[in-house]
């Protein structure tokens, strides 16, 4: 019963931004159930759906700032003791011409032309499985895999036009009144090569990257929790620094199988957004 309760509380992330996106997990202590830190709500239920909205703003070392609106839709389900998630999104972006949502390099344009574009985002399919748990300490270890299918229009700067692949591991350890978790992921990024973005020819080559997170969450009430997390990633191209953000989030459970998550994050260096905020509403059936 303890394993079933712990796994039903499990929530998975991405997205995002693309940005997002960064993963946390949780376990059960003998005293209470700790709400997870994860960016995306996902439970051990037959099937579920999540709708979200995220706004991101940043200059990324440019003279002109970029803004992105993301409206996401996610389907999640469990089969063979594996948690699956399928996500897509609609993107609206305003940024200097020639740039893409996934930043790869700092530009030196003196007077950049700003363009506004919109359209479908990439499709992300991920799977997560608990591979180890210690009943005595409630320590849990998970393995995950992810495929980004290049569905976004690269000519508009909404994506890279190439598929990405990633594998990762995460672990969580419950304290008396909190949960500490962390993980690492290795991403193999598809190389766009020579492409035209907003009528500007670009020669873009990605490097494979490591990313990771460290999070602390605690239960405020029986239905409400809060979390604080640090997310980092290697630069995916030359001329950029590490991606690094600090995120504060709160989650509220309602109706037995529904949850609402609100978050805000702050970038701490040039290759990160100045700030981002979003809301995610999910329910399972």
PDB file of C-alpha atoms in Angstrom:
ATOM      1  CA  UNK A   1       0.000   0.000   0.000  1.00  0.00           C
ATOM      2  CA  UNK A   2       2.872   2.374   0.798  1.00  0.00           C
ATOM      3  CA  UNK A   3       4.351   1.860  -2.704  1.00  0.00           C
ATOM      4  CA  UNK A   4       0.945   2.397  -4.343  1.00  0.00           C
ATOM      5  CA  UNK A   5       0.381   5.651  -2.422  1.00  0.00           C
ATOM      6  CA  UNK A   6       3.847   6.919  -3.324  1.00  0.00           C
ATOM      7  CA  UNK A   7       3.588   6.087  -7.008  1.00  0.00           C
ATOM      8  CA  UNK A   8       0.065   7.593  -7.348  1.00  0.00           C
ATOM      9  CA  UNK A   9       1.535  10.919  -6.180  1.00  0.00           C
ATOM     10  CA  UNK A  10       4.317  10.902  -8.795  1.00  0.00           C
ATOM     11  CA  UNK A  11       4.361  13.918 -11.156  1.00  0.00           C
ATOM     12  CA  UNK A  12       6.445  14.306 -14.261  1.00  0.00           C
ATOM     13  CA  UNK A  13       7.778  17.714 -16.304  1.00  0.00           C
ATOM     14  CA  UNK A  14       9.489  19.425 -19.911  1.00  0.00           C
ATOM     15  CA  UNK A  15       8.306  21.528 -21.031  1.00  0.00           C
ATOM     16  CA  UNK A  16       9.125  23.705 -21.977  1.00  0.00           C
ATOM     17  CA  UNK A  17      10.560  25.683 -22.642  1.00  0.00           C
ATOM     18  CA  UNK A  18      10.968  24.874 -23.048  1.00  0.00           C
ATOM     19  CA  UNK A  19      11.906  26.109 -22.238  1.00  0.00           C
ATOM     20  CA  UNK A  20      11.142  24.820 -20.675  1.00  0.00           C
ATOM     21  CA  UNK A  21      11.731  22.241 -19.243  1.00  0.00           C
ATOM     22  CA  UNK A  22      13.416  20.453 -15.929  1.00  0.00           C
ATOM     23  CA  UNK A  23      12.114  16.938 -13.572  1.00  0.00           C
ATOM     24  CA  UNK A  24      11.498  16.104  -9.832  1.00  0.00           C
ATOM     25  CA  UNK A  25      10.037  13.116  -8.058  1.00  0.00           C
ATOM     26  CA  UNK A  26       8.718  12.282  -4.599  1.00  0.00           C
ATOM     27  CA  UNK A  27       8.295   9.457  -2.135  1.00  0.00           C
ATOM     28  CA  UNK A  28       6.313   8.696   1.027  1.00  0.00           C
ATOM     29  CA  UNK A  29       7.565   9.129   4.558  1.00  0.00           C
ATOM     30  CA  UNK A  30       5.930   7.481   7.547  1.00  0.00           C
ATOM     31  CA  UNK A  31       4.617  10.827   8.779  1.00  0.00           C
ATOM     32  CA  UNK A  32       2.963  12.312   5.656  1.00  0.00           C
ATOM     33  CA  UNK A  33       2.765  12.442   1.879  1.00  0.00           C
ATOM     34  CA  UNK A  34       5.019  15.129   0.380  1.00  0.00           C
ATOM     35  CA  UNK A  35       3.815  16.924  -2.764  1.00  0.00           C
ATOM     36  CA  UNK A  36       6.310  16.641  -5.670  1.00  0.00           C
ATOM     37  CA  UNK A  37       8.392  19.428  -7.156  1.00  0.00           C
ATOM     38  CA  UNK A  38       7.976  18.333 -10.742  1.00  0.00           C
ATOM     39  CA  UNK A  39       7.126  20.798 -13.513  1.00  0.00           C
ATOM     40  CA  UNK A  40       4.336  18.687 -14.893  1.00  0.00           C
ATOM     41  CA  UNK A  41       1.560  16.982 -12.969  1.00  0.00           C
ATOM     42  CA  UNK A  42       1.331  13.250 -13.585  1.00  0.00           C
ATOM     43  CA  UNK A  43      -0.207  10.540 -11.400  1.00  0.00           C
ATOM     44  CA  UNK A  44      -0.489   6.764 -11.401  1.00  0.00           C
ATOM     45  CA  UNK A  45      -3.991   6.799 -12.873  1.00  0.00           C
ATOM     46  CA  UNK A  46      -5.384   5.096 -16.003  1.00  0.00           C
ATOM     47  CA  UNK A  47      -5.309   8.287 -18.036  1.00  0.00           C
ATOM     48  CA  UNK A  48      -5.060  12.043 -17.463  1.00  0.00           C
ATOM     49  CA  UNK A  49      -4.843  15.391 -19.192  1.00  0.00           C
ATOM     50  CA  UNK A  50      -3.151  18.679 -18.395  1.00  0.00           C
ATOM     51  CA  UNK A  51      -3.555  22.157 -19.865  1.00  0.00           C
ATOM     52  CA  UNK A  52      -1.017  24.901 -19.212  1.00  0.00           C
ATOM     53  CA  UNK A  53       0.053  28.437 -20.015  1.00  0.00           C
ATOM     54  CA  UNK A  54       3.595  29.800 -19.667  1.00  0.00           C
ATOM     55  CA  UNK A  55       4.972  33.270 -20.376  1.00  0.00           C
ATOM     56  CA  UNK A  56       8.727  33.822 -20.769  1.00  0.00           C
ATOM     57  CA  UNK A  57      10.681  37.041 -21.215  1.00  0.00           C
ATOM     58  CA  UNK A  58      14.402  37.701 -21.638  1.00  0.00           C
ATOM     59  CA  UNK A  59      17.123  39.521 -23.556  1.00  0.00           C
ATOM     60  CA  UNK A  60      19.702  36.672 -23.635  1.00  0.00           C
ATOM     61  CA  UNK A  61      22.490  39.204 -24.202  1.00  0.00           C
ATOM     62  CA  UNK A  62      20.655  40.952 -27.041  1.00  0.00           C
ATOM     63  CA  UNK A  63      19.739  44.613 -27.371  1.00  0.00           C
ATOM     64  CA  UNK A  64      16.086  43.621 -27.830  1.00  0.00           C
ATOM     65  CA  UNK A  65      14.158  41.294 -25.528  1.00  0.00           C
ATOM     66  CA  UNK A  66      12.303  38.183 -26.643  1.00  0.00           C
ATOM     67  CA  UNK A  67       8.905  37.079 -25.344  1.00  0.00           C
ATOM     68  CA  UNK A  68       7.185  33.719 -25.699  1.00  0.00           C
ATOM     69  CA  UNK A  69       3.625  32.580 -24.906  1.00  0.00           C
ATOM     70  CA  UNK A  70       3.158  28.815 -24.634  1.00  0.00           C
ATOM     71  CA  UNK A  71      -0.258  27.132 -24.449  1.00  0.00           C
ATOM     72  CA  UNK A  72       0.348  23.447 -23.814  1.00  0.00           C
ATOM     73  CA  UNK A  73      -1.729  20.287 -23.797  1.00  0.00           C
ATOM     74  CA  UNK A  74      -0.466  17.034 -22.309  1.00  0.00           C
ATOM     75  CA  UNK A  75      -1.833  13.502 -22.201  1.00  0.00           C
ATOM     76  CA  UNK A  76      -0.440  11.105 -19.593  1.00  0.00           C
ATOM     77  CA  UNK A  77      -1.087   7.467 -18.798  1.00  0.00           C
ATOM     78  CA  UNK A  78       0.479   4.430 -17.118  1.00  0.00           C
ATOM     79  CA  UNK A  79       1.073   1.033 -18.697  1.00  0.00           C
ATOM     80  CA  UNK A  80       3.327  -1.877 -17.650  1.00  0.00           C
ATOM     81  CA  UNK A  81       4.309   0.139 -14.572  1.00  0.00           C
ATOM     82  CA  UNK A  82       5.753   2.867 -16.813  1.00  0.00           C
ATOM     83  CA  UNK A  83       4.505   6.474 -16.830  1.00  0.00           C
ATOM     84  CA  UNK A  84       4.085   7.879 -20.333  1.00  0.00           C
ATOM     85  CA  UNK A  85       3.490  11.479 -21.386  1.00  0.00           C
ATOM     86  CA  UNK A  86       2.697  13.045 -24.769  1.00  0.00           C
ATOM     87  CA  UNK A  87       2.814  16.848 -25.035  1.00  0.00           C
ATOM     88  CA  UNK A  88       2.246  19.490 -27.667  1.00  0.00           C
ATOM     89  CA  UNK A  89       1.862  23.275 -27.581  1.00  0.00           C
ATOM     90  CA  UNK A  90       0.901  26.391 -29.494  1.00  0.00           C
ATOM     91  CA  UNK A  91       3.628  29.064 -29.471  1.00  0.00           C
ATOM     92  CA  UNK A  92       3.566  32.827 -29.918  1.00  0.00           C
ATOM     93  CA  UNK A  93       6.971  34.469 -30.080  1.00  0.00           C
ATOM     94  CA  UNK A  94       8.347  37.983 -30.562  1.00  0.00           C
ATOM     95  CA  UNK A  95      12.120  38.114 -31.008  1.00  0.00           C
ATOM     96  CA  UNK A  96      14.962  39.427 -33.190  1.00  0.00           C
ATOM     97  CA  UNK A  97      14.764  37.971 -36.709  1.00  0.00           C
ATOM     98  CA  UNK A  98      16.873  34.882 -37.277  1.00  0.00           C
ATOM     99  CA  UNK A  99      16.650  33.534 -33.744  1.00  0.00           C
ATOM    100  CA  UNK A 100      14.947  30.345 -32.612  1.00  0.00           C
ATOM    101  CA  UNK A 101      13.243  29.496 -29.345  1.00  0.00           C
ATOM    102  CA  UNK A 102      16.172  27.320 -28.268  1.00  0.00           C
ATOM    103  CA  UNK A 103      18.987  29.869 -27.972  1.00  0.00           C
ATOM    104  CA  UNK A 104      22.353  28.787 -29.416  1.00  0.00           C
ATOM    105  CA  UNK A 105      24.516  31.859 -29.600  1.00  0.00           C
ATOM    106  CA  UNK A 106      24.776  35.511 -28.699  1.00  0.00           C
ATOM    107  CA  UNK A 107      24.148  37.868 -31.572  1.00  0.00           C
ATOM    108  CA  UNK A 108      25.956  41.099 -32.320  1.00  0.00           C
ATOM    109  CA  UNK A 109      23.339  42.746 -34.525  1.00  0.00           C
ATOM    110  CA  UNK A 110      23.335  46.507 -33.870  1.00  0.00           C
ATOM    111  CA  UNK A 111      19.756  47.195 -34.926  1.00  0.00           C
ATOM    112  CA  UNK A 112      17.955  43.833 -35.014  1.00  0.00           C
ATOM    113  CA  UNK A 113      14.695  43.481 -36.882  1.00  0.00           C
ATOM    114  CA  UNK A 114      12.006  42.205 -34.520  1.00  0.00           C
ATOM    115  CA  UNK A 115       9.445  39.712 -35.819  1.00  0.00           C
ATOM    116  CA  UNK A 116       6.339  38.109 -34.296  1.00  0.00           C
ATOM    117  CA  UNK A 117       5.431  34.550 -35.241  1.00  0.00           C
ATOM    118  CA  UNK A 118       3.070  31.842 -34.012  1.00  0.00           C
ATOM    119  CA  UNK A 119       2.307  28.213 -34.700  1.00  0.00           C
ATOM    120  CA  UNK A 120       2.445  24.656 -33.423  1.00  0.00           C
ATOM    121  CA  UNK A 121       5.351  23.615 -31.231  1.00  0.00           C
ATOM    122  CA  UNK A 122       7.310  20.371 -31.150  1.00  0.00           C
ATOM    123  CA  UNK A 123       5.791  17.101 -29.912  1.00  0.00           C
ATOM    124  CA  UNK A 124       7.425  15.500 -26.873  1.00  0.00           C
ATOM    125  CA  UNK A 125       7.017  11.859 -25.877  1.00  0.00           C
ATOM    126  CA  UNK A 126       8.546  10.715 -22.588  1.00  0.00           C
ATOM    127  CA  UNK A 127       8.556   7.623 -20.384  1.00  0.00           C
ATOM    128  CA  UNK A 128       9.501   7.283 -16.725  1.00  0.00           C
ATOM    129  CA  UNK A 129       9.915   4.176 -14.565  1.00  0.00           C
ATOM    130  CA  UNK A 130      10.832   3.635 -10.953  1.00  0.00           C
ATOM    131  CA  UNK A 131      13.790   1.260 -10.957  1.00  0.00           C
ATOM    132  CA  UNK A 132      14.652   1.164  -7.256  1.00  0.00           C
ATOM    133  CA  UNK A 133      12.967   1.852  -3.937  1.00  0.00           C
ATOM    134  CA  UNK A 134      14.066   1.235  -0.363  1.00  0.00           C
ATOM    135  CA  UNK A 135      11.074   0.485   1.899  1.00  0.00           C
ATOM    136  CA  UNK A 136      13.058   1.350   5.020  1.00  0.00           C
ATOM    137  CA  UNK A 137      14.063   4.877   3.949  1.00  0.00           C
ATOM    138  CA  UNK A 138      11.563   5.532   1.081  1.00  0.00           C
ATOM    139  CA  UNK A 139      14.480   6.482  -1.190  1.00  0.00           C
ATOM    140  CA  UNK A 140      13.336   6.130  -4.814  1.00  0.00           C
ATOM    141  CA  UNK A 141      15.323   6.103  -8.059  1.00  0.00           C
ATOM    142  CA  UNK A 142      13.749   6.635 -11.492  1.00  0.00           C
ATOM    143  CA  UNK A 143      14.974   6.258 -15.077  1.00  0.00           C
ATOM    144  CA  UNK A 144      13.475   8.274 -17.938  1.00  0.00           C
ATOM    145  CA  UNK A 145      13.675   8.626 -21.707  1.00  0.00           C
ATOM    146  CA  UNK A 146      12.447  11.408 -23.984  1.00  0.00           C
ATOM    147  CA  UNK A 147      12.019  12.060 -27.698  1.00  0.00           C
ATOM    148  CA  UNK A 148      11.340  15.517 -29.122  1.00  0.00           C
ATOM    149  CA  UNK A 149       9.659  15.195 -32.506  1.00  0.00           C
ATOM    150  CA  UNK A 150      10.435  18.239 -34.660  1.00  0.00           C
ATOM    151  CA  UNK A 151       6.928  19.433 -35.521  1.00  0.00           C
ATOM    152  CA  UNK A 152       7.510  23.191 -35.074  1.00  0.00           C
ATOM    153  CA  UNK A 153       8.242  25.418 -38.090  1.00  0.00           C
ATOM    154  CA  UNK A 154      11.976  26.166 -38.040  1.00  0.00           C
ATOM    155  CA  UNK A 155      11.621  28.871 -40.719  1.00  0.00           C
ATOM    156  CA  UNK A 156       9.591  30.892 -38.188  1.00  0.00           C
ATOM    157  CA  UNK A 157      12.059  30.277 -35.366  1.00  0.00           C
ATOM    158  CA  UNK A 158       9.569  28.125 -33.427  1.00  0.00           C
ATOM    159  CA  UNK A 159      11.868  25.109 -33.342  1.00  0.00           C
ATOM    160  CA  UNK A 160      15.092  23.619 -34.653  1.00  0.00           C
ATOM    161  CA  UNK A 161      13.529  21.338 -37.283  1.00  0.00           C
ATOM    162  CA  UNK A 162      15.447  18.339 -35.903  1.00  0.00           C
ATOM    163  CA  UNK A 163      14.556  15.582 -33.444  1.00  0.00           C
ATOM    164  CA  UNK A 164      16.199  15.422 -30.009  1.00  0.00           C
ATOM    165  CA  UNK A 165      16.704  12.427 -27.696  1.00  0.00           C
ATOM    166  CA  UNK A 166      17.420  12.278 -23.970  1.00  0.00           C
ATOM    167  CA  UNK A 167      17.909   9.816 -21.112  1.00  0.00           C
ATOM    168  CA  UNK A 168      17.989  10.670 -17.434  1.00  0.00           C
ATOM    169  CA  UNK A 169      18.006   9.470 -13.844  1.00  0.00           C
ATOM    170  CA  UNK A 170      16.549  11.036 -10.729  1.00  0.00           C
ATOM    171  CA  UNK A 171      16.329  10.225  -7.028  1.00  0.00           C
ATOM    172  CA  UNK A 172      14.294  11.446  -4.084  1.00  0.00           C
ATOM    173  CA  UNK A 173      14.714  11.184  -0.320  1.00  0.00           C
ATOM    174  CA  UNK A 174      11.968  12.149   2.162  1.00  0.00           C
ATOM    175  CA  UNK A 175      12.908  14.049   5.282  1.00  0.00           C
ATOM    176  CA  UNK A 176      10.568  14.285   8.275  1.00  0.00           C
ATOM    177  CA  UNK A 177       8.559  17.202   6.843  1.00  0.00           C
ATOM    178  CA  UNK A 178      10.071  17.731   3.391  1.00  0.00           C
ATOM    179  CA  UNK A 179      11.356  15.993   0.295  1.00  0.00           C
ATOM    180  CA  UNK A 180      14.743  16.498  -1.317  1.00  0.00           C
ATOM    181  CA  UNK A 181      15.221  15.352  -4.913  1.00  0.00           C
ATOM    182  CA  UNK A 182      17.637  15.731  -7.783  1.00  0.00           C
ATOM    183  CA  UNK A 183      18.492  14.356 -11.160  1.00  0.00           C
ATOM    184  CA  UNK A 184      20.584  14.543 -14.313  1.00  0.00           C
ATOM    185  CA  UNK A 185      19.759  14.172 -18.018  1.00  0.00           C
ATOM    186  CA  UNK A 186      21.878  13.768 -21.150  1.00  0.00           C
ATOM    187  CA  UNK A 187      20.375  15.202 -24.351  1.00  0.00           C
ATOM    188  CA  UNK A 188      21.449  14.375 -27.903  1.00  0.00           C
ATOM    189  CA  UNK A 189      20.424  17.417 -29.960  1.00  0.00           C
ATOM    190  CA  UNK A 190      19.738  17.258 -33.673  1.00  0.00           C
ATOM    191  CA  UNK A 191      21.841  19.672 -35.751  1.00  0.00           C
ATOM    192  CA  UNK A 192      19.822  22.104 -37.920  1.00  0.00           C
ATOM    193  CA  UNK A 193      22.889  22.931 -40.034  1.00  0.00           C
ATOM    194  CA  UNK A 194      22.319  25.607 -42.653  1.00  0.00           C
ATOM    195  CA  UNK A 195      18.727  26.847 -42.366  1.00  0.00           C
ATOM    196  CA  UNK A 196      16.768  30.006 -43.117  1.00  0.00           C
ATOM    197  CA  UNK A 197      14.968  31.628 -40.158  1.00  0.00           C
ATOM    198  CA  UNK A 198      12.801  34.672 -40.863  1.00  0.00           C
ATOM    199  CA  UNK A 199      14.571  35.005 -44.243  1.00  0.00           C
ATOM    200  CA  UNK A 200      17.965  35.073 -42.505  1.00  0.00           C
ATOM    201  CA  UNK A 201      20.347  32.226 -43.369  1.00  0.00           C
ATOM    202  CA  UNK A 202      21.858  30.595 -40.282  1.00  0.00           C
ATOM    203  CA  UNK A 203      24.502  27.903 -39.817  1.00  0.00           C
ATOM    204  CA  UNK A 204      23.581  26.273 -36.492  1.00  0.00           C
ATOM    205  CA  UNK A 205      25.302  23.284 -34.920  1.00  0.00           C
ATOM    206  CA  UNK A 206      24.311  22.008 -31.481  1.00  0.00           C
ATOM    207  CA  UNK A 207      26.436  20.263 -28.903  1.00  0.00           C
ATOM    208  CA  UNK A 208      25.001  17.468 -26.785  1.00  0.00           C
ATOM    209  CA  UNK A 209      24.345  18.704 -23.265  1.00  0.00           C
ATOM    210  CA  UNK A 210      24.056  17.584 -19.673  1.00  0.00           C
ATOM    211  CA  UNK A 211      21.379  19.179 -17.503  1.00  0.00           C
ATOM    212  CA  UNK A 212      20.334  18.701 -13.905  1.00  0.00           C
ATOM    213  CA  UNK A 213      18.226  19.935 -11.033  1.00  0.00           C
ATOM    214  CA  UNK A 214      18.123  19.984  -7.232  1.00  0.00           C
ATOM    215  CA  UNK A 215      14.809  20.572  -5.464  1.00  0.00           C
ATOM    216  CA  UNK A 216      13.279  20.830  -2.009  1.00  0.00           C
ATOM    217  CA  UNK A 217       9.540  20.593  -1.407  1.00  0.00           C
ATOM    218  CA  UNK A 218       7.361  20.656   1.671  1.00  0.00           C
ATOM    219  CA  UNK A 219       3.688  20.203   2.479  1.00  0.00           C
ATOM    220  CA  UNK A 220       2.003  23.355   3.791  1.00  0.00           C
ATOM    221  CA  UNK A 221      -1.432  21.810   4.343  1.00  0.00           C
ATOM    222  CA  UNK A 222      -3.013  18.456   3.505  1.00  0.00           C
ATOM    223  CA  UNK A 223      -3.777  19.761  -0.014  1.00  0.00           C
ATOM    224  CA  UNK A 224      -1.179  22.491  -0.603  1.00  0.00           C
ATOM    225  CA  UNK A 225       2.597  22.281  -1.015  1.00  0.00           C
ATOM    226  CA  UNK A 226       5.503  24.522  -2.021  1.00  0.00           C
ATOM    227  CA  UNK A 227       8.842  23.850  -3.677  1.00  0.00           C
ATOM    228  CA  UNK A 228      12.138  25.539  -4.475  1.00  0.00           C
ATOM    229  CA  UNK A 229      14.426  24.218  -7.213  1.00  0.00           C
ATOM    230  CA  UNK A 230      17.674  25.039  -9.006  1.00  0.00           C
ATOM    231  CA  UNK A 231      17.961  24.035 -12.694  1.00  0.00           C
ATOM    232  CA  UNK A 232      21.163  24.073 -14.753  1.00  0.00           C
ATOM    233  CA  UNK A 233      22.207  22.980 -18.257  1.00  0.00           C
ATOM    234  CA  UNK A 234      25.343  23.126 -20.367  1.00  0.00           C
ATOM    235  CA  UNK A 235      25.368  25.560 -23.312  1.00  0.00           C
ATOM    236  CA  UNK A 236      24.168  23.943 -26.526  1.00  0.00           C
ATOM    237  CA  UNK A 237      26.227  26.182 -28.805  1.00  0.00           C
ATOM    238  CA  UNK A 238      29.291  28.409 -28.942  1.00  0.00           C
ATOM    239  CA  UNK A 239      29.219  31.906 -27.522  1.00  0.00           C
ATOM    240  CA  UNK A 240      26.736  31.147 -24.741  1.00  0.00           C
ATOM    241  CA  UNK A 241      26.934  30.461 -21.030  1.00  0.00           C
ATOM    242  CA  UNK A 242      25.269  27.838 -18.876  1.00  0.00           C
ATOM    243  CA  UNK A 243      21.487  27.875 -18.551  1.00  0.00           C
ATOM    244  CA  UNK A 244      20.622  28.451 -14.902  1.00  0.00           C
ATOM    245  CA  UNK A 245      17.330  29.283 -13.167  1.00  0.00           C
ATOM    246  CA  UNK A 246      15.810  29.315  -9.706  1.00  0.00           C
ATOM    247  CA  UNK A 247      12.146  28.364  -9.473  1.00  0.00           C
ATOM    248  CA  UNK A 248       9.496  28.802  -6.759  1.00  0.00           C
ATOM    249  CA  UNK A 249       6.229  26.870  -7.117  1.00  0.00           C
ATOM    250  CA  UNK A 250       3.071  25.955  -5.247  1.00  0.00           C
ATOM    251  CA  UNK A 251       0.647  23.103  -5.910  1.00  0.00           C
ATOM    252  CA  UNK A 252      -2.923  22.506  -4.785  1.00  0.00           C
ATOM    253  CA  UNK A 253      -4.774  19.177  -4.935  1.00  0.00           C
ATOM    254  CA  UNK A 254      -8.540  19.085  -5.302  1.00  0.00           C
ATOM    255  CA  UNK A 255     -11.339  16.701  -6.188  1.00  0.00           C
ATOM    256  CA  UNK A 256      -9.280  13.610  -5.482  1.00  0.00           C
ATOM    257  CA  UNK A 257      -7.579  13.488  -8.894  1.00  0.00           C
ATOM    258  CA  UNK A 258      -7.092  17.146  -9.868  1.00  0.00           C
ATOM    259  CA  UNK A 259      -4.229  19.543  -9.215  1.00  0.00           C
ATOM    260  CA  UNK A 260      -3.284  23.143  -9.901  1.00  0.00           C
ATOM    261  CA  UNK A 261       0.352  24.229 -10.095  1.00  0.00           C
ATOM    262  CA  UNK A 262       1.599  27.816 -10.265  1.00  0.00           C
ATOM    263  CA  UNK A 263       5.275  28.638 -10.696  1.00  0.00           C
ATOM    264  CA  UNK A 264       7.662  31.511 -11.317  1.00  0.00           C
ATOM    265  CA  UNK A 265      11.344  31.286 -12.195  1.00  0.00           C
ATOM    266  CA  UNK A 266      14.231  33.719 -12.451  1.00  0.00           C
ATOM    267  CA  UNK A 267      17.228  33.294 -14.712  1.00  0.00           C
ATOM    268  CA  UNK A 268      20.598  33.960 -13.100  1.00  0.00           C
ATOM    269  CA  UNK A 269      22.816  34.448 -16.159  1.00  0.00           C
ATOM    270  CA  UNK A 270      22.814  35.663 -19.756  1.00  0.00           C
ATOM    271  CA  UNK A 271      21.766  32.392 -21.388  1.00  0.00           C
ATOM    272  CA  UNK A 272      18.637  32.128 -19.208  1.00  0.00           C
ATOM    273  CA  UNK A 273      15.303  33.958 -19.417  1.00  0.00           C
ATOM    274  CA  UNK A 274      15.001  37.076 -17.309  1.00  0.00           C
ATOM    275  CA  UNK A 275      11.877  35.538 -15.797  1.00  0.00           C
ATOM    276  CA  UNK A 276       9.056  33.156 -16.555  1.00  0.00           C
ATOM    277  CA  UNK A 277       5.739  32.245 -14.958  1.00  0.00           C
ATOM    278  CA  UNK A 278       3.024  29.727 -15.649  1.00  0.00           C
ATOM    279  CA  UNK A 279      -0.002  27.783 -14.469  1.00  0.00           C
ATOM    280  CA  UNK A 280      -0.777  24.067 -15.037  1.00  0.00           C
ATOM    281  CA  UNK A 281      -4.168  22.455 -14.437  1.00  0.00           C
ATOM    282  CA  UNK A 282      -4.444  18.672 -14.546  1.00  0.00           C
ATOM    283  CA  UNK A 283      -6.938  15.915 -13.845  1.00  0.00           C
ATOM    284  CA  UNK A 284      -6.983  12.126 -14.193  1.00  0.00           C
ATOM    285  CA  UNK A 285      -9.814   9.758 -15.045  1.00  0.00           C
TER     286      UNK A 285
END
